[in-house]
PDB file of C-alpha atoms in Angstrom:
ATOM      1  CA  UNK A  18     -15.303  15.576  -8.294  1.00 82.00           C
ATOM      2  CA  UNK A  19     -18.268  13.461  -9.587  1.00 94.00           C
ATOM      3  CA  UNK A  20     -16.594  10.336 -10.736  1.00 96.00           C
ATOM      4  CA  UNK A  21     -14.565  10.389  -7.800  1.00 97.00           C
ATOM      5  CA  UNK A  22     -17.582  10.189  -5.893  1.00 97.00           C
ATOM      6  CA  UNK A  23     -18.909   6.849  -8.012  1.00 98.00           C
ATOM      7  CA  UNK A  24     -15.643   5.482  -7.793  1.00 98.00           C
ATOM      8  CA  UNK A  25     -15.525   5.832  -4.010  1.00 98.00           C
ATOM      9  CA  UNK A  26     -18.782   4.723  -3.606  1.00 98.00           C
ATOM     10  CA  UNK A  27     -17.810   1.440  -5.234  1.00 98.00           C
ATOM     11  CA  UNK A  28     -14.732   1.345  -2.924  1.00 98.00           C
ATOM     12  CA  UNK A  29     -17.490   1.487   0.033  1.00 98.00           C
ATOM     13  CA  UNK A  30     -19.850  -1.402  -1.688  1.00 98.00           C
ATOM     14  CA  UNK A  31     -16.919  -3.846  -1.997  1.00 98.00           C
ATOM     15  CA  UNK A  32     -15.942  -2.883   1.921  1.00 98.00           C
ATOM     16  CA  UNK A  33     -20.125  -3.372   2.491  1.00 97.00           C
ATOM     17  CA  UNK A  34     -19.945  -6.601   0.812  1.00 97.00           C
ATOM     18  CA  UNK A  35     -16.979  -8.153   2.507  1.00 97.00           C
ATOM     19  CA  UNK A  36     -18.085  -8.185   5.741  1.00 95.00           C
ATOM     20  CA  UNK A  37     -20.955 -10.993   5.128  1.00 94.00           C
ATOM     21  CA  UNK A  38     -17.987 -12.691   2.901  1.00 93.00           C
ATOM     22  CA  UNK A  39     -15.504 -13.154   6.168  1.00 94.00           C
ATOM     23  CA  UNK A  40     -13.323 -10.389   5.205  1.00 95.00           C
ATOM     24  CA  UNK A  41     -12.278  -6.712   6.876  1.00 94.00           C
ATOM     25  CA  UNK A  42     -14.510  -3.765   6.595  1.00 96.00           C
ATOM     26  CA  UNK A  43     -12.302  -2.101   3.903  1.00 98.00           C
ATOM     27  CA  UNK A  44     -12.528  -1.857   0.267  1.00 98.00           C
ATOM     28  CA  UNK A  45     -10.419  -0.515  -2.744  1.00 98.00           C
ATOM     29  CA  UNK A  46     -10.421   0.271  -6.574  1.00 98.00           C
ATOM     30  CA  UNK A  47      -7.461   1.222  -8.811  1.00 98.00           C
ATOM     31  CA  UNK A  48      -8.473   3.486 -11.449  1.00 98.00           C
ATOM     32  CA  UNK A  49      -6.910   4.275 -14.718  1.00 98.00           C
ATOM     33  CA  UNK A  50      -7.926   6.497 -17.719  1.00 97.00           C
ATOM     34  CA  UNK A  51     -11.812   6.432 -15.845  1.00 97.00           C
ATOM     35  CA  UNK A  52     -11.882   2.828 -15.876  1.00 98.00           C
ATOM     36  CA  UNK A  53     -11.543   0.451 -12.790  1.00 98.00           C
ATOM     37  CA  UNK A  54      -8.836  -1.765 -13.476  1.00 98.00           C
ATOM     38  CA  UNK A  55      -8.684  -3.364 -10.061  1.00 98.00           C
ATOM     39  CA  UNK A  56     -10.988  -4.070  -6.981  1.00 98.00           C
ATOM     40  CA  UNK A  57     -10.020  -5.760  -3.665  1.00 98.00           C
ATOM     41  CA  UNK A  58     -11.225  -6.028  -0.553  1.00 98.00           C
ATOM     42  CA  UNK A  59      -9.355  -6.970   2.845  1.00 98.00           C
ATOM     43  CA  UNK A  60      -8.271 -10.428   3.133  1.00 98.00           C
ATOM     44  CA  UNK A  61      -6.306 -10.387   6.208  1.00 97.00           C
ATOM     45  CA  UNK A  62      -8.365 -13.223   8.063  1.00 96.00           C
ATOM     46  CA  UNK A  63      -9.461 -15.069   5.139  1.00 97.00           C
ATOM     47  CA  UNK A  64      -5.940 -15.545   3.674  1.00 97.00           C
ATOM     48  CA  UNK A  65      -4.100 -15.872   7.205  1.00 97.00           C
ATOM     49  CA  UNK A  66      -1.826 -12.825   5.946  1.00 98.00           C
ATOM     50  CA  UNK A  67      -1.248  -9.886   7.705  1.00 97.00           C
ATOM     51  CA  UNK A  68      -0.554  -7.559   4.527  1.00 98.00           C
ATOM     52  CA  UNK A  69      -3.685  -8.922   2.612  1.00 98.00           C
ATOM     53  CA  UNK A  70      -5.246  -5.272   3.034  1.00 98.00           C
ATOM     54  CA  UNK A  71      -7.608  -4.153   0.310  1.00 98.00           C
ATOM     55  CA  UNK A  72      -4.828  -1.311  -1.291  1.00 98.00           C
ATOM     56  CA  UNK A  73      -2.187  -3.718  -1.347  1.00 98.00           C
ATOM     57  CA  UNK A  74      -4.203  -6.470  -3.112  1.00 98.00           C
ATOM     58  CA  UNK A  75      -5.662  -3.779  -5.127  1.00 98.00           C
ATOM     59  CA  UNK A  76      -1.881  -2.432  -6.041  1.00 98.00           C
ATOM     60  CA  UNK A  77      -0.862  -6.224  -6.974  1.00 98.00           C
ATOM     61  CA  UNK A  78      -4.002  -6.959  -8.604  1.00 98.00           C
ATOM     62  CA  UNK A  79      -3.800  -3.553 -11.170  1.00 98.00           C
ATOM     63  CA  UNK A  80       0.368  -4.088 -11.108  1.00 98.00           C
ATOM     64  CA  UNK A  81      -0.971  -7.791 -12.835  1.00 98.00           C
ATOM     65  CA  UNK A  82      -3.365  -6.065 -15.434  1.00 98.00           C
ATOM     66  CA  UNK A  83      -0.949  -3.548 -16.310  1.00 98.00           C
ATOM     67  CA  UNK A  84       1.749  -5.653 -16.308  1.00 98.00           C
ATOM     68  CA  UNK A  85       4.006  -2.808 -15.015  1.00 98.00           C
ATOM     69  CA  UNK A  86       5.214  -1.777 -10.969  1.00 97.00           C
ATOM     70  CA  UNK A  87       4.555   1.733 -12.198  1.00 98.00           C
ATOM     71  CA  UNK A  88       0.976   2.676 -11.421  1.00 98.00           C
ATOM     72  CA  UNK A  89       1.928   6.320 -12.223  1.00 98.00           C
ATOM     73  CA  UNK A  90      -1.360   7.918 -14.020  1.00 97.00           C
ATOM     74  CA  UNK A  91      -3.547   5.186 -11.534  1.00 98.00           C
ATOM     75  CA  UNK A  92      -6.070   6.669  -8.914  1.00 98.00           C
ATOM     76  CA  UNK A  93      -6.712   4.562  -5.817  1.00 98.00           C
ATOM     77  CA  UNK A  94     -10.096   4.740  -3.749  1.00 98.00           C
ATOM     78  CA  UNK A  95     -10.519   3.558  -0.505  1.00 98.00           C
ATOM     79  CA  UNK A  96     -13.051   3.305   1.766  1.00 98.00           C
ATOM     80  CA  UNK A  97     -11.089   4.325   4.897  1.00 98.00           C
ATOM     81  CA  UNK A  98      -7.465   6.229   4.539  1.00 98.00           C
ATOM     82  CA  UNK A  99      -4.749   3.806   3.872  1.00 98.00           C
ATOM     83  CA  UNK A 100      -2.786   2.734   7.034  1.00 97.00           C
ATOM     84  CA  UNK A 101       1.221   2.999   6.865  1.00 97.00           C
ATOM     85  CA  UNK A 102       1.782   0.350   5.074  1.00 98.00           C
ATOM     86  CA  UNK A 103      -0.358   0.464   2.553  1.00 98.00           C
ATOM     87  CA  UNK A 104       0.835   4.146   1.994  1.00 98.00           C
ATOM     88  CA  UNK A 105       4.005   3.004   1.855  1.00 98.00           C
ATOM     89  CA  UNK A 106       2.613   0.967  -1.182  1.00 98.00           C
ATOM     90  CA  UNK A 107       0.683   3.488  -2.761  1.00 98.00           C
ATOM     91  CA  UNK A 108       3.997   5.655  -2.581  1.00 98.00           C
ATOM     92  CA  UNK A 109       6.397   2.716  -4.095  1.00 98.00           C
ATOM     93  CA  UNK A 110       3.509   1.989  -7.053  1.00 98.00           C
ATOM     94  CA  UNK A 111       3.683   5.721  -7.882  1.00 98.00           C
ATOM     95  CA  UNK A 112      -0.230   6.150  -7.168  1.00 98.00           C
ATOM     96  CA  UNK A 113      -0.420   9.942  -7.383  1.00 97.00           C
ATOM     97  CA  UNK A 114      -4.166  10.289  -6.169  1.00 98.00           C
ATOM     98  CA  UNK A 115      -5.975   8.806  -3.483  1.00 98.00           C
ATOM     99  CA  UNK A 116      -9.496   9.462  -2.418  1.00 98.00           C
ATOM    100  CA  UNK A 117     -11.040   8.020   0.966  1.00 98.00           C
ATOM    101  CA  UNK A 118     -14.056   8.166   2.631  1.00 98.00           C
ATOM    102  CA  UNK A 119     -13.067   7.615   6.945  1.00 97.00           C
ATOM    103  CA  UNK A 120     -10.027   8.204   8.328  1.00 97.00           C
ATOM    104  CA  UNK A 121      -7.641   6.784  10.799  1.00 96.00           C
ATOM    105  CA  UNK A 122      -9.996   8.057  13.676  1.00 96.00           C
ATOM    106  CA  UNK A 123     -13.065   6.366  12.479  1.00 96.00           C
ATOM    107  CA  UNK A 124     -10.636   2.854  11.851  1.00 96.00           C
ATOM    108  CA  UNK A 125      -9.501   3.507  15.458  1.00 96.00           C
ATOM    109  CA  UNK A 126     -12.942   3.859  16.572  1.00 96.00           C
ATOM    110  CA  UNK A 127     -13.843   0.552  14.728  1.00 95.00           C
ATOM    111  CA  UNK A 128     -10.956  -1.146  16.385  1.00 94.00           C
ATOM    112  CA  UNK A 129      -8.589  -1.065  14.283  1.00 94.00           C
ATOM    113  CA  UNK A 130      -5.774   1.332  15.355  1.00 94.00           C
ATOM    114  CA  UNK A 131      -2.394   2.354  13.383  1.00 95.00           C
ATOM    115  CA  UNK A 132      -1.335   4.914  16.209  1.00 94.00           C
ATOM    116  CA  UNK A 133       1.738   2.560  17.486  1.00 95.00           C
ATOM    117  CA  UNK A 134       3.002   2.275  14.069  1.00 96.00           C
ATOM    118  CA  UNK A 135       2.632   6.198  13.453  1.00 94.00           C
ATOM    119  CA  UNK A 136       4.533   7.149  16.420  1.00 95.00           C
ATOM    120  CA  UNK A 137       7.028   3.815  15.382  1.00 96.00           C
ATOM    121  CA  UNK A 138       7.916   5.122  12.217  1.00 94.00           C
ATOM    122  CA  UNK A 139       9.476   8.548  13.517  1.00 94.00           C
ATOM    123  CA  UNK A 140      11.839   6.958  16.164  1.00 96.00           C
ATOM    124  CA  UNK A 141      15.430   5.967  15.327  1.00 95.00           C
ATOM    125  CA  UNK A 142      15.257   1.911  15.082  1.00 94.00           C
ATOM    126  CA  UNK A 143      17.190   1.672  18.461  1.00 93.00           C
ATOM    127  CA  UNK A 144      14.212   3.277  20.185  1.00 95.00           C
ATOM    128  CA  UNK A 145      11.305   1.150  18.640  1.00 96.00           C
ATOM    129  CA  UNK A 146       9.591  -1.400  20.712  1.00 96.00           C
ATOM    130  CA  UNK A 147      10.428  -4.338  18.279  1.00 96.00           C
ATOM    131  CA  UNK A 148      14.651  -4.711  18.913  1.00 95.00           C
ATOM    132  CA  UNK A 149      16.115  -3.504  15.344  1.00 93.00           C
ATOM    133  CA  UNK A 150      19.651  -4.723  15.138  1.00 92.00           C
ATOM    134  CA  UNK A 151      21.952  -3.807  12.258  1.00 90.00           C
ATOM    135  CA  UNK A 152      25.227  -5.475  11.831  1.00 92.00           C
ATOM    136  CA  UNK A 153      27.522  -3.318   9.778  1.00 90.00           C
ATOM    137  CA  UNK A 154      30.213  -6.031   8.928  1.00 89.00           C
ATOM    138  CA  UNK A 155      27.773  -8.273   7.082  1.00 93.00           C
ATOM    139  CA  UNK A 156      28.486  -8.364   3.607  1.00 90.00           C
ATOM    140  CA  UNK A 157      25.054  -6.312   3.005  1.00 92.00           C
ATOM    141  CA  UNK A 158      26.319  -3.892   0.900  1.00 92.00           C
ATOM    142  CA  UNK A 159      28.093  -6.187  -1.634  1.00 92.00           C
ATOM    143  CA  UNK A 160      24.450  -6.770  -2.918  1.00 93.00           C
ATOM    144  CA  UNK A 161      23.977  -3.123  -3.461  1.00 91.00           C
ATOM    145  CA  UNK A 162      27.338  -2.850  -5.421  1.00 90.00           C
ATOM    146  CA  UNK A 163      26.418  -5.670  -7.355  1.00 91.00           C
ATOM    147  CA  UNK A 164      22.843  -4.076  -8.134  1.00 89.00           C
ATOM    148  CA  UNK A 165      25.004  -0.838  -9.315  1.00 88.00           C
ATOM    149  CA  UNK A 166      27.309  -2.876 -11.750  1.00 87.00           C
ATOM    150  CA  UNK A 167      24.279  -4.437 -13.383  1.00 80.00           C
ATOM    151  CA  UNK A 168      22.959  -0.877 -13.674  1.00 74.00           C
ATOM    152  CA  UNK A 169      25.462   0.435 -14.960  1.00 71.00           C
ATOM    153  CA  UNK A 170      25.870  -2.057 -17.953  1.00 67.00           C
ATOM    154  CA  UNK A 171      22.489  -1.634 -18.837  1.00 64.00           C
ATOM    155  CA  UNK A 172      22.761   1.912 -19.005  1.00 57.00           C
ATOM    156  CA  UNK A 173      26.051   2.368 -21.121  1.00 48.00           C
TER     157      UNK A 173
END
């Protein structure tokens, strides 16, 4: 628990320093075997990239350092509860532990609300505020068929 506090303090320090560098007030570190392997702060505005959240950038860096998309065995420390996009990336990366300080309500009070996204995720795509149109006769299934063939050849 004490190590969790040390790594979380580092993430908060990164978030605090980011503000003076023109970044957003979010910081993250990823740790494996008790060693920080990546750290990042929110660079959405600096990079003109809506996906440049601290957690996403830390995951990208950790994957590069480990030369793997699988971050099983890693823990992510974040100054704030990860947003829905970052939460998805955490699950996809295989990270099994997240320690954070502020929560989504604190972020909303500071002007960073994810409420719409949380609500939209639960809806059928046809009921979302953004138009989602599925064209079922477009040939997309062929890509999955090719993938299945490739995977079956590798396995046998």
